[in-house]
Tab-separated table of C-alpha atoms in Angstrom:
chain	number	residue	atom	x	y	z
J	1132	MET	CA	14.944	-21.705	-11.532
J	1133	SER	CA	13.083	-24.270	-13.653
J	1134	TYR	CA	14.980	-27.172	-12.066
J	1135	LEU	CA	14.150	-25.894	-8.594
J	1136	ILE	CA	10.448	-25.518	-9.393
J	1137	THR	CA	10.336	-29.028	-10.860
J	1138	ILE	CA	11.907	-30.477	-7.700
J	1139	LEU	CA	9.500	-28.535	-5.492
J	1140	ARG	CA	6.500	-29.724	-7.473
J	1141	HIS	CA	7.362	-33.300	-6.642
J	1142	ARG	CA	8.009	-32.664	-2.962
J	1143	LEU	CA	5.453	-29.992	-2.045
J	1144	PRO	CA	1.761	-29.472	-2.779
J	1145	VAL	CA	1.420	-27.159	-5.773
J	1146	TRP	CA	-0.504	-24.566	-3.757
J	1147	LEU	CA	2.389	-24.224	-1.289
J	1148	ILE	CA	5.089	-23.328	-3.819
J	1149	PRO	CA	3.872	-19.758	-4.742
J	1150	PRO	CA	3.479	-18.574	-1.113
J	1151	LEU	CA	6.981	-19.840	-0.297
J	1152	TRP	CA	8.252	-18.062	-3.404
J	1153	THR	CA	6.432	-14.908	-2.341
J	1154	LEU	CA	7.869	-15.106	1.177
J	1155	ALA	CA	11.369	-15.378	-0.269
J	1156	LEU	CA	10.788	-12.298	-2.444
J	1157	GLY	CA	9.228	-10.429	0.458
J	1158	LEU	CA	11.988	-11.147	2.973
J	1159	TRP	CA	14.690	-10.240	0.453
J	1160	GLY	CA	15.758	-6.651	1.230
J	1161	LEU	CA	12.865	-6.144	3.629
J	1162	SER	CA	14.429	-3.205	5.481
J	1163	ARG	CA	15.212	-1.317	2.227
J	1164	GLN	CA	18.513	-0.228	3.782
J	1165	HIS	CA	16.658	0.810	6.942
J	1166	SER	CA	14.493	3.367	5.167
J	1167	VAL	CA	10.900	4.373	5.921
J	1168	TRP	CA	8.935	6.703	3.684
J	1169	ARG	CA	6.229	9.162	4.643
J	1170	ASP	CA	3.184	6.868	4.247
J	1171	GLU	CA	4.836	4.184	6.349
J	1172	ALA	CA	5.892	6.821	8.872
J	1173	ALA	CA	2.192	7.520	9.500
J	1174	THR	CA	1.699	3.860	10.388
J	1175	TRP	CA	4.817	3.831	12.554
J	1176	GLN	CA	4.026	6.874	14.646
J	1177	VAL	CA	0.298	6.103	15.060
J	1178	ALA	CA	0.929	2.471	15.980
J	1179	ARG	CA	3.203	3.588	18.835
J	1180	ARG	CA	0.440	5.622	20.483
J	1181	PRO	CA	-1.809	4.228	23.250
J	1182	VAL	CA	-5.132	2.848	22.044
J	1183	THR	CA	-7.014	5.767	23.588
J	1184	ASP	CA	-4.899	8.242	21.599
J	1185	ILE	CA	-5.383	6.242	18.399
J	1186	TRP	CA	-9.133	6.254	18.965
J	1187	ARG	CA	-9.096	10.019	19.531
J	1188	MET	CA	-7.142	10.540	16.330
J	1189	LEU	CA	-9.552	8.433	14.275
J	1190	GLY	CA	-12.280	10.860	15.226
J	1191	GLU	CA	-10.347	13.574	13.402
J	1192	VAL	CA	-8.363	11.893	10.612
J	1193	ASP	CA	-7.586	8.546	8.981
J	1194	ALA	CA	-10.624	6.663	10.257
J	1195	VAL	CA	-10.475	4.659	7.021
J	1196	HIS	CA	-7.290	3.001	8.337
J	1197	GLY	CA	-8.452	2.594	11.924
J	1198	LEU	CA	-8.489	-1.209	12.020
J	1199	TYR	CA	-5.057	-1.370	10.436
J	1200	TYR	CA	-3.572	1.058	12.961
J	1201	LEU	CA	-4.983	-0.970	15.843
J	1202	LEU	CA	-3.556	-4.149	14.343
J	1203	MET	CA	-0.126	-2.563	13.942
J	1204	HIS	CA	-0.326	-1.174	17.489
J	1205	GLY	CA	-0.744	-4.700	18.773
J	1206	LEU	CA	2.190	-5.959	16.707
J	1207	PHE	CA	4.431	-3.096	17.821
J	1208	GLU	CA	3.507	-3.838	21.427
J	1209	CYS	CA	4.344	-7.526	21.019
J	1210	PHE	CA	7.437	-7.357	18.828
J	1211	GLY	CA	8.650	-3.774	19.088
J	1212	PRO	CA	8.768	-1.086	16.386
J	1213	SER	CA	11.058	-2.031	13.506
J	1214	THR	CA	10.989	-2.179	9.737
J	1215	THR	CA	10.465	-5.942	10.014
J	1216	THR	CA	7.391	-5.585	12.240
J	1217	LEU	CA	6.163	-2.765	10.010
J	1218	ARG	CA	6.367	-4.690	6.713
J	1219	LEU	CA	6.120	-8.379	7.556
J	1220	PRO	CA	2.284	-8.343	7.716
J	1221	SER	CA	2.222	-7.228	4.066
J	1222	VAL	CA	4.660	-9.982	3.095
J	1223	LEU	CA	2.574	-12.637	4.846
J	1224	ALA	CA	-0.660	-11.244	3.375
J	1225	THR	CA	0.765	-11.315	-0.135
J	1226	ALA	CA	1.840	-14.918	0.415
J	1227	VAL	CA	-1.727	-15.789	1.445
J	1228	ALA	CA	-3.050	-14.081	-1.685
J	1229	ALA	CA	-0.579	-16.060	-3.822
J	1230	ALA	CA	-1.772	-19.294	-2.229
J	1231	CYS	CA	-5.414	-18.402	-2.989
J	1232	VAL	CA	-4.557	-17.528	-6.603
J	1233	THR	CA	-2.871	-20.926	-6.936
J	1234	VAL	CA	-5.793	-22.865	-5.490
J	1235	ILE	CA	-8.351	-21.025	-7.634
J	1236	GLY	CA	-6.199	-21.537	-10.725
J	1237	CYS	CA	-5.738	-25.251	-10.024
J	1238	ARG	CA	-9.446	-25.818	-9.476
J	1239	LEU	CA	-10.633	-23.988	-12.552
J	1240	GLY	CA	-7.711	-24.227	-14.979
J	1241	GLY	CA	-5.469	-27.063	-13.888
J	1242	GLY	CA	-2.149	-27.323	-12.068
J	1243	ARG	CA	-0.093	-25.335	-14.567
J	1244	ALA	CA	-2.582	-22.477	-14.592
J	1245	GLY	CA	-2.615	-22.379	-10.786
J	1246	LEU	CA	1.150	-22.603	-10.402
J	1247	GLY	CA	1.800	-20.064	-13.139
J	1248	GLY	CA	-0.704	-17.562	-11.747
J	1249	GLY	CA	0.506	-17.967	-8.188
J	1250	LEU	CA	4.168	-17.505	-9.093
J	1251	MET	CA	3.520	-14.548	-11.414
J	1252	PHE	CA	1.303	-12.755	-8.878
J	1253	SER	CA	4.195	-11.726	-6.637
J	1254	LEU	CA	6.243	-10.616	-9.663
J	1255	LEU	CA	3.675	-8.088	-10.884
J	1256	PRO	CA	5.198	-4.568	-10.469
J	1257	ALA	CA	2.314	-3.214	-8.383
J	1258	VAL	CA	2.402	-6.224	-6.088
J	1259	GLN	CA	6.171	-5.933	-5.770
J	1260	PHE	CA	5.801	-2.344	-4.547
J	1261	TYR	CA	3.228	-3.106	-1.844
J	1262	LEU	CA	4.731	-6.475	-0.935
J	1263	GLN	CA	7.120	-4.618	1.375
J	1264	GLU	CA	4.924	-1.702	2.402
J	1265	GLY	CA	3.828	-0.809	5.931
J	1266	ARG	CA	0.294	0.003	4.785
J	1267	PRO	CA	-2.928	-2.060	4.570
J	1268	TYR	CA	-3.176	-2.620	0.808
J	1269	ALA	CA	-1.583	-6.086	0.741
J	1270	LEU	CA	-3.877	-7.166	3.584
J	1271	VAL	CA	-6.880	-6.030	1.544
J	1272	ALA	CA	-5.579	-8.031	-1.431
J	1273	ALA	CA	-5.288	-11.106	0.780
J	1274	GLY	CA	-8.850	-10.640	2.012
J	1275	ALA	CA	-10.137	-10.220	-1.546
J	1276	ALA	CA	-8.307	-13.397	-2.539
J	1277	ILE	CA	-9.852	-15.325	0.352
J	1278	SER	CA	-13.362	-14.055	-0.426
J	1279	THR	CA	-12.907	-14.998	-4.092
J	1280	LEU	CA	-11.753	-18.484	-3.141
J	1281	LEU	CA	-14.763	-18.843	-0.828
J	1282	LEU	CA	-17.050	-17.775	-3.680
J	1283	VAL	CA	-15.495	-20.346	-6.021
J	1284	THR	CA	-15.841	-23.004	-3.320
J	1285	ALA	CA	-19.540	-22.222	-2.940
J	1286	LEU	CA	-20.141	-22.219	-6.705
J	1287	GLN	CA	-18.457	-25.610	-7.022
J	1288	GLY	CA	-21.132	-27.225	-4.891
J	1289	ARG	CA	-20.009	-26.638	-1.319
J	1290	ASP	CA	-22.706	-24.049	-0.805
J	1291	ARG	CA	-23.015	-24.129	2.994
J	1292	LYS	CA	-23.974	-21.484	5.522
J	1293	ALA	CA	-20.488	-21.565	6.998
J	1294	HIS	CA	-18.976	-20.604	3.642
J	1295	TRP	CA	-21.266	-17.632	3.211
J	1296	ALA	CA	-20.688	-16.527	6.813
J	1297	ALA	CA	-16.950	-16.663	6.204
J	1298	TYR	CA	-17.419	-14.830	2.903
J	1299	GLY	CA	-19.417	-12.031	4.519
J	1300	GLY	CA	-16.960	-11.756	7.397
J	1301	THR	CA	-13.999	-11.510	5.027
J	1302	VAL	CA	-15.712	-8.837	2.932
J	1303	LEU	CA	-16.421	-6.902	6.130
J	1304	LEU	CA	-12.814	-7.094	7.363
J	1305	CYS	CA	-11.528	-5.946	3.978
J	1306	ALA	CA	-13.939	-3.011	3.988
J	1307	LEU	CA	-12.796	-2.013	7.467
J	1308	LEU	CA	-9.234	-1.950	6.162
J	1309	ASN	CA	-10.248	0.063	3.089
J	1310	TRP	CA	-13.881	0.398	2.049
J	1311	LEU	CA	-12.974	0.672	-1.648
J	1312	SER	CA	-12.373	-3.081	-1.378
J	1313	LEU	CA	-16.167	-3.326	-1.742
J	1314	LEU	CA	-15.533	-2.996	-5.484
J	1315	ILE	CA	-14.860	-6.730	-5.319
J	1316	LEU	CA	-18.604	-7.271	-4.843
J	1317	PRO	CA	-19.777	-6.171	-8.316
J	1318	ALA	CA	-16.917	-8.292	-9.687
J	1319	HIS	CA	-18.268	-11.318	-7.853
J	1320	ALA	CA	-21.777	-10.470	-9.024
J	1321	ALA	CA	-20.484	-10.492	-12.603
J	1322	THR	CA	-19.027	-13.966	-11.996
J	1323	LEU	CA	-22.372	-15.189	-10.648
J	1324	ALA	CA	-24.132	-13.832	-13.704
J	1325	TRP	CA	-21.532	-15.259	-16.085
J	1326	ALA	CA	-21.844	-18.709	-14.524
J	1327	ARG	CA	-25.669	-18.437	-14.578
J	1328	THR	CA	-25.876	-19.237	-10.905
J	1329	GLY	CA	-29.147	-20.481	-9.454
J	1330	ARG	CA	-31.558	-18.304	-7.525
J	1331	GLY	CA	-30.732	-19.877	-4.158
J	1332	THR	CA	-27.023	-19.040	-4.493
J	1333	TRP	CA	-27.876	-15.484	-5.497
J	1334	ILE	CA	-30.043	-15.094	-2.400
J	1335	ARG	CA	-27.370	-16.442	-0.058
J	1336	TRP	CA	-24.709	-14.249	-1.700
J	1337	ALA	CA	-26.933	-11.184	-1.434
J	1338	ALA	CA	-27.642	-11.914	2.241
J	1339	ALA	CA	-23.936	-12.172	3.059
J	1340	VAL	CA	-23.171	-8.994	1.102
J	1341	THR	CA	-26.028	-7.057	2.660
J	1342	ALA	CA	-24.901	-7.963	6.174
J	1343	ALA	CA	-21.288	-6.981	5.454
J	1344	VAL	CA	-22.191	-3.670	3.781
J	1345	ALA	CA	-24.682	-2.775	6.516
J	1346	ALA	CA	-22.033	-3.395	9.168
J	1347	VAL	CA	-19.430	-1.213	7.464
J	1348	LEU	CA	-21.786	1.536	6.267
J	1349	PRO	CA	-21.485	3.704	9.424
J	1350	MET	CA	-17.710	3.762	8.978
J	1351	ILE	CA	-18.061	4.695	5.306
J	1352	LEU	CA	-20.415	7.553	6.145
J	1353	PHE	CA	-18.124	8.787	8.873
J	1354	THR	CA	-14.985	8.704	6.729
J	1355	SER	CA	-16.784	10.804	4.122
J	1356	THR	CA	-16.537	13.678	6.610
J	1357	GLN	CA	-12.741	13.338	6.449
J	1358	SER	CA	-12.568	13.576	2.653
J	1359	ARG	CA	-10.143	16.506	2.914
J	1360	GLN	CA	-7.423	13.922	3.472
J	1361	VAL	CA	-7.621	12.854	-0.168
J	1362	SER	CA	-8.037	16.349	-1.588
J	1363	TRP	CA	-4.456	16.159	-2.891
J	1364	ILE	CA	-5.328	13.364	-5.370
J	1365	PRO	CA	-5.353	14.932	-8.870
J	1366	PRO	CA	-8.365	14.736	-11.178
J	1367	LEU	CA	-8.466	11.857	-13.639
J	1368	THR	CA	-6.618	12.517	-16.919
J	1369	TRP	CA	-6.243	10.464	-20.088
J	1370	HIS	CA	-2.605	9.602	-19.449
J	1371	MET	CA	-3.600	8.091	-16.093
J	1372	LEU	CA	-5.680	5.536	-18.026
J	1373	ILE	CA	-2.743	4.144	-20.013
J	1374	GLY	CA	-1.688	1.738	-17.263
J	1375	PRO	CA	-5.197	0.328	-16.674
J	1376	ALA	CA	-5.709	-0.005	-20.438
J	1377	ILE	CA	-2.543	-2.097	-20.796
J	1378	VAL	CA	-3.447	-4.263	-17.828
J	1379	LEU	CA	-6.977	-4.859	-19.154
J	1380	ALA	CA	-5.615	-5.716	-22.601
J	1381	ILE	CA	-3.284	-8.339	-21.128
J	1382	GLY	CA	-6.149	-9.739	-19.064
J	1383	ALA	CA	-8.463	-9.864	-22.058
J	1384	LEU	CA	-5.860	-11.867	-24.011
J	1385	GLY	CA	-5.624	-14.370	-21.153
J	1386	ALA	CA	-9.414	-14.643	-21.051
J	1387	LEU	CA	-9.602	-15.330	-24.781
J	1388	LEU	CA	-7.015	-18.086	-24.508
J	1389	ASP	CA	-9.040	-19.656	-21.707
J	1390	ARG	CA	-12.036	-19.828	-24.129
J	1391	PRO	CA	-14.713	-19.120	-21.489
J	1392	GLN	CA	-18.303	-20.124	-22.089
J	1393	THR	CA	-21.381	-18.461	-20.648
J	1394	GLY	CA	-23.102	-20.658	-18.130
J	1395	ARG	CA	-19.911	-22.383	-17.012
J	1396	LEU	CA	-17.697	-21.470	-14.068
J	1397	SER	CA	-14.274	-20.957	-15.641
J	1398	LEU	CA	-11.052	-19.238	-14.690
J	1399	ALA	CA	-11.839	-16.298	-16.988
J	1400	ALA	CA	-15.355	-16.002	-15.505
J	1401	VAL	CA	-13.775	-15.419	-12.098
J	1402	ALA	CA	-10.582	-13.580	-13.043
J	1403	LEU	CA	-11.714	-11.106	-15.689
J	1404	PRO	CA	-14.359	-9.425	-13.464
J	1405	VAL	CA	-11.902	-9.294	-10.526
J	1406	LEU	CA	-9.432	-7.490	-12.807
J	1407	ALA	CA	-11.761	-5.265	-14.813
J	1408	VAL	CA	-14.623	-4.270	-12.502
J	1409	PRO	CA	-12.505	-2.611	-9.749
J	1410	GLN	CA	-10.445	-0.776	-12.388
J	1411	ILE	CA	-13.490	0.504	-14.254
J	1412	GLY	CA	-15.360	1.163	-10.999
J	1413	LEU	CA	-12.615	3.337	-9.545
J	1414	ILE	CA	-12.348	5.234	-12.833
J	1415	GLY	CA	-16.074	5.894	-12.643
J	1416	ILE	CA	-15.865	7.065	-9.025
J	1417	SER	CA	-12.912	9.309	-9.891
J	1418	LEU	CA	-14.978	11.137	-12.495
J	1419	VAL	CA	-17.074	12.395	-9.585
J	1420	LYS	CA	-14.471	12.521	-6.802
J	1421	PRO	CA	-10.746	12.181	-7.659
J	1422	LEU	CA	-9.662	8.927	-6.003
J	1423	PHE	CA	-7.719	7.145	-8.728
J	1424	LEU	CA	-4.711	5.535	-7.042
J	1425	ASP	CA	-3.621	2.054	-8.059
J	1426	ARG	CA	-3.043	1.007	-4.433
J	1427	TYR	CA	-6.754	1.341	-3.677
J	1428	ILE	CA	-7.452	-1.495	-6.120
J	1429	LEU	CA	-4.284	-3.523	-5.682
J	1430	PHE	CA	-6.545	-6.541	-5.217
J	1431	SER	CA	-7.507	-6.345	-8.918
J	1432	MET	CA	-4.049	-7.759	-9.651
J	1433	LEU	CA	-5.423	-11.077	-8.411
J	1434	GLY	CA	-7.464	-11.192	-11.603
J	1435	LEU	CA	-4.455	-10.359	-13.775
J	1436	ALA	CA	-2.374	-13.120	-12.186
J	1437	LEU	CA	-5.203	-15.640	-12.645
J	1438	LEU	CA	-5.552	-14.661	-16.307
J	1439	ILE	CA	-1.811	-14.973	-16.865
J	1440	GLY	CA	-2.055	-18.416	-15.310
J	1441	ALA	CA	-5.016	-19.218	-17.578
J	1442	ALA	CA	-2.994	-18.188	-20.614
J	1443	LEU	CA	-0.035	-20.333	-19.556
J	1444	GLY	CA	-2.303	-23.298	-18.918
J	1445	ALA	CA	-3.997	-22.877	-22.315
J	1446	VAL	CA	-0.710	-22.624	-24.185
J	1447	ALA	CA	0.647	-25.666	-22.358
J	1448	ARG	CA	-2.426	-27.701	-23.320
J	1449	MET	CA	-2.125	-26.628	-26.954
J	1450	ILE	CA	1.506	-27.693	-27.343
J	1451	GLU	CA	1.352	-30.761	-25.102
J	1452	PRO	CA	0.299	-33.283	-27.781
J	1453	ARG	CA	3.287	-32.478	-29.995
J	1454	PHE	CA	5.811	-31.232	-27.443
J	1455	PRO	CA	5.050	-32.853	-24.053
J	1456	ARG	CA	8.430	-32.022	-22.518
J	1457	VAL	CA	8.210	-28.399	-23.601
J	1458	SER	CA	4.724	-28.064	-22.127
J	1459	SER	CA	5.910	-29.405	-18.763
J	1460	TRP	CA	8.670	-26.783	-18.659
J	1461	LEU	CA	6.573	-23.876	-19.920
J	1462	VAL	CA	5.619	-22.393	-16.551
J	1463	PRO	CA	9.132	-22.583	-15.020
J	1464	ALA	CA	10.615	-21.115	-18.212
J	1465	VAL	CA	8.168	-18.204	-18.313
J	1466	VAL	CA	8.725	-17.452	-14.616
J	1467	ALA	CA	12.502	-17.541	-15.135
J	1468	VAL	CA	12.257	-15.149	-18.083
J	1469	ALA	CA	9.996	-12.846	-16.037
J	1470	VAL	CA	12.517	-12.806	-13.169
J	1471	ILE	CA	15.344	-11.897	-15.571
J	1472	ALA	CA	13.279	-9.248	-17.356
J	1473	LEU	CA	12.018	-7.720	-14.133
J	1474	GLY	CA	15.320	-8.127	-12.286
J	1475	PRO	CA	16.284	-4.432	-12.415
J	1476	GLN	CA	12.838	-3.465	-11.164
J	1477	LEU	CA	12.941	-6.066	-8.393
J	1478	LEU	CA	16.223	-4.534	-7.227
J	1479	ALA	CA	14.885	-0.984	-7.575
J	1480	LYS	CA	11.804	-1.733	-5.463
J	1481	ARG	CA	14.126	-2.725	-2.593
J	1482	SER	CA	16.026	0.545	-2.758
J	1483	PRO	CA	15.226	3.624	-0.657
J	1484	ALA	CA	15.018	5.536	-3.962
J	1485	SER	CA	11.899	3.538	-4.881
J	1486	ARG	CA	9.842	5.828	-2.621
J	1487	VAL	CA	9.287	9.566	-2.664
J	1488	ASP	CA	11.440	10.143	0.401
J	1489	ASP	CA	13.063	8.539	3.429
J	1490	VAL	CA	11.874	9.778	6.798
J	1491	LEU	CA	14.820	8.205	8.600
J	1492	ALA	CA	17.480	9.476	6.198
J	1493	VAL	CA	18.235	12.770	7.905
J	1494	ALA	CA	18.065	11.479	11.489
J	1495	ALA	CA	21.818	10.877	11.630
J	1496	ASP	CA	22.487	14.358	10.186
J	1497	VAL	CA	20.180	15.996	12.745
J	1498	ARG	CA	21.966	14.129	15.560
J	1499	ARG	CA	25.338	15.297	14.246
J	1500	LEU	CA	24.481	18.918	13.393
J	1501	LYS	CA	22.292	19.935	16.342
J	1502	GLU	CA	23.662	21.878	19.330
J	1503	ASP	CA	22.318	22.425	22.817
J	1504	GLY	CA	19.596	25.048	22.822
J	1505	ASP	CA	18.739	24.712	19.113
J	1506	ALA	CA	15.161	24.994	17.903
J	1507	VAL	CA	13.577	22.957	15.129
J	1508	VAL	CA	10.848	23.804	12.605
J	1509	PHE	CA	9.226	21.706	9.899
J	1510	VAL	CA	8.066	22.816	6.443
J	1511	PRO	CA	5.472	21.582	5.753
J	1512	ALA	CA	4.267	20.598	9.201
J	1513	ALA	CA	3.785	17.024	7.990
J	1514	ARG	CA	7.592	16.641	7.930
J	1515	ARG	CA	7.366	16.405	11.700
J	1516	ASP	CA	7.047	12.691	10.995
J	1517	THR	CA	10.854	12.555	10.970
J	1518	ALA	CA	10.940	13.516	14.651
J	1519	LEU	CA	7.992	11.268	15.509
J	1520	VAL	CA	9.679	8.198	14.009
J	1521	SER	CA	13.223	9.107	15.223
J	1522	PRO	CA	12.631	10.908	18.565
J	1523	VAL	CA	16.134	10.104	19.894
J	1524	ALA	CA	17.757	12.057	17.073
J	1525	PHE	CA	15.707	15.137	17.996
J	1526	ALA	CA	16.293	14.947	21.747
J	1527	GLY	CA	17.142	18.395	23.104
J	1528	LEU	CA	15.624	20.288	20.155
J	1529	GLN	CA	12.706	22.567	20.920
J	1530	ASP	CA	9.801	22.315	18.448
J	1531	ILE	CA	8.918	25.995	18.684
J	1532	ALA	CA	6.010	25.962	16.198
J	1533	LEU	CA	4.118	23.166	17.916
J	1534	ALA	CA	1.140	24.135	20.070
J	1535	GLU	CA	-0.311	20.661	20.639
J	1536	SER	CA	1.417	17.350	20.000
J	1537	PRO	CA	-0.100	14.903	17.483
J	1538	ALA	CA	-1.208	12.570	20.314
J	1539	VAL	CA	-2.887	15.360	22.313
J	1540	SER	CA	-4.513	17.005	19.265
J	1541	GLY	CA	-5.622	13.703	17.769
J	1542	THR	CA	-3.870	14.419	14.464
J	1543	LEU	CA	-0.995	13.005	12.447
J	1544	LYS	CA	1.203	16.110	12.488
J	1545	GLY	CA	0.050	18.057	15.558
J	1546	GLU	CA	-1.451	21.526	15.828
J	1547	GLU	CA	0.850	24.484	15.284
J	1548	ALA	CA	0.628	27.952	16.786
J	1549	SER	CA	-0.471	31.011	14.831
J	1550	SER	CA	1.871	32.573	12.298
J	1551	GLU	CA	2.522	35.497	14.614
J	1552	ARG	CA	3.516	33.275	17.536
J	1553	ILE	CA	5.730	31.141	15.345
J	1554	ARG	CA	7.462	34.265	14.021
J	1555	ALA	CA	8.047	35.612	17.531
J	1556	ALA	CA	9.369	32.269	18.745
J	1557	MET	CA	11.782	32.021	15.792
J	1558	LEU	CA	13.133	35.502	16.311
J	1559	ALA	CA	14.013	34.566	19.887
J	1560	GLN	CA	16.346	31.803	18.706
J	1561	ARG	CA	20.063	31.845	17.920
J	1562	ARG	CA	20.027	28.672	15.814
J	1563	ILE	CA	17.193	26.865	14.033
J	1564	VAL	CA	17.207	23.451	12.403
J	1565	LEU	CA	14.829	23.239	9.445
J	1566	ILE	CA	13.483	19.862	8.260
J	1567	THR	CA	11.925	19.954	4.803
J	1568	ASP	CA	11.849	18.211	1.415
J	1569	THR	CA	14.585	18.266	-1.194
J	1570	PRO	CA	13.865	20.461	-4.229
J	1571	GLU	CA	13.119	17.398	-6.392
J	1572	VAL	CA	10.070	16.374	-4.346
J	1573	THR	CA	9.019	19.592	-2.651
J	1574	ARG	CA	5.706	21.260	-3.368
J	1575	THR	CA	4.936	24.950	-3.391
J	1576	VAL	CA	4.555	26.259	0.160
J	1577	SER	CA	0.902	27.241	0.579
J	1578	ALA	CA	0.123	27.255	4.327
J	1579	GLU	CA	0.446	30.692	5.944
J	1580	ARG	CA	2.394	29.256	8.884
J	1581	ASP	CA	4.935	27.682	6.520
J	1582	LYS	CA	5.244	30.900	4.540
J	1583	ALA	CA	5.949	32.733	7.793
J	1584	LYS	CA	8.675	30.252	8.757
J	1585	ILE	CA	10.418	30.575	5.393
J	1586	ALA	CA	10.151	34.372	5.448
J	1587	VAL	CA	11.765	34.655	8.889
J	1588	LEU	CA	14.598	32.286	8.004
J	1589	LYS	CA	15.394	34.138	4.778
J	1590	LYS	CA	15.323	37.598	6.346
J	1591	PHE	CA	16.906	37.093	9.749
J	1592	PHE	CA	19.038	33.951	9.486
J	1593	THR	CA	21.866	32.568	7.382
J	1594	VAL	CA	22.608	28.968	6.394
J	1595	VAL	CA	25.564	27.326	8.168
J	1596	ALA	CA	24.917	23.698	7.225
J	1597	ASP	CA	22.795	21.944	4.634
J	1598	LYS	CA	22.389	18.211	4.026
J	1599	GLN	CA	20.122	16.494	1.500
J	1600	VAL	CA	19.565	12.767	1.334
J	1601	ARG	CA	16.813	10.516	-0.075
J	1602	GLY	CA	14.187	13.220	-0.503
J	1603	ARG	CA	14.667	14.895	2.880
J	1604	ARG	CA	16.689	17.983	3.764
J	1605	VAL	CA	18.091	19.321	7.032
J	1606	THR	CA	19.343	22.901	7.057
J	1607	VAL	CA	20.871	24.682	10.039
J	1608	TYR	CA	20.361	28.447	10.285
J	1609	GLU	CA	22.131	30.941	12.560
J	1610	ARG	CA	20.809	34.359	13.522
J	1611	LEU	CA	22.109	37.047	11.194
J	1612	ARG	CA	21.082	40.159	13.095
J	1613	PRO	CA	19.054	41.170	16.135
J	1614	ASP	CA	15.271	41.530	16.245
J	1615	ARG	CA	13.695	44.364	14.358
């Protein structure tokens, strides 16, 4: 590992090594054994709809991800639906973020700080998880990295209108992908204050920010009407703060080693706010409205990577006078140790078991177990995503609970009939295929329609086949006795 990095440093620009490293990590095991979990299934099935249907759906649900769905629709149209098309944008976005981390680190902390931060960024556990995820969080991280690099560029004397226009446009695009990315703005404000920026720069920054926030505000207000989508997020508890506390402690250590000074633009002055402010901001928001999920502030890991790079650069400078050869090998050695230490986790993240479930897992079982004339029901209704992502496997099965398809109803899971109609339709069947969760990941059935489905199956049907794999379960029921 160290020999390879040394060779690359002599043949490639330093800023290019981390993105190539990130691409290699991202392409390794990209398909996760051809598995797709429920969050990615939402992207998959929405991206395959016509634009008019996507637009209709955004009026009902998931408007916060509207831009991302439209982007993925275009990619699916151009390259076809596949796990590669689904996840490659996240891989490329993470590589862009790694490049930005490297450039910022090199400018403010030297080559070893930039290289160390850029290489360590893609090894961070949270980044590893979303590196190969068909959701927008890596794209938001890339946008936050670009906006931070543009800010640093402006503060280093290249304070032009074009830079601030690009900064405002990047902030806007990030907010359209996920408006919680706006937490990067108070982090950047903290950097401006730390560096004691002049009034003119503050005015230009404020103008760019105001324009971006004003443009995205209508979307933010509209998505607030769809807040029921995040009602499942649990309230903030003390144990949920352990992870952020550890991350902030590591970042603080890196900042201390960088020895930042007020009034000077330093690596810590940029990185510590990017790490700490989004974390603390989301905790504050979650005290009012539960929203604390690490993926919403994945971009804060940019700050952690920069601070790790700052620490590596500081240590290298301290030992260089006495041990010049050791200092030159410090970054490659630390990266090699990190790869070895995180090896089991790197492998685990590329396994289908790394996610809650696998939407595609039971498709083969459904294809094998179904018979002509069978009906299918889903508990909960959201498990219909299996059929939406694998329609061929469900060909010939009648979805007897469905009243309006997801595309027609403008929803993710479709609109189901009343409990009474579902019960009557089930009692008219000889065989029913049930798609649900395995006991390890299932939640208590709460919807009246789902309770009705389970009650009918238990009372009037008997199990003839049952398969469980990767968090999903397919059970075949046959009629036990005639209608009552």
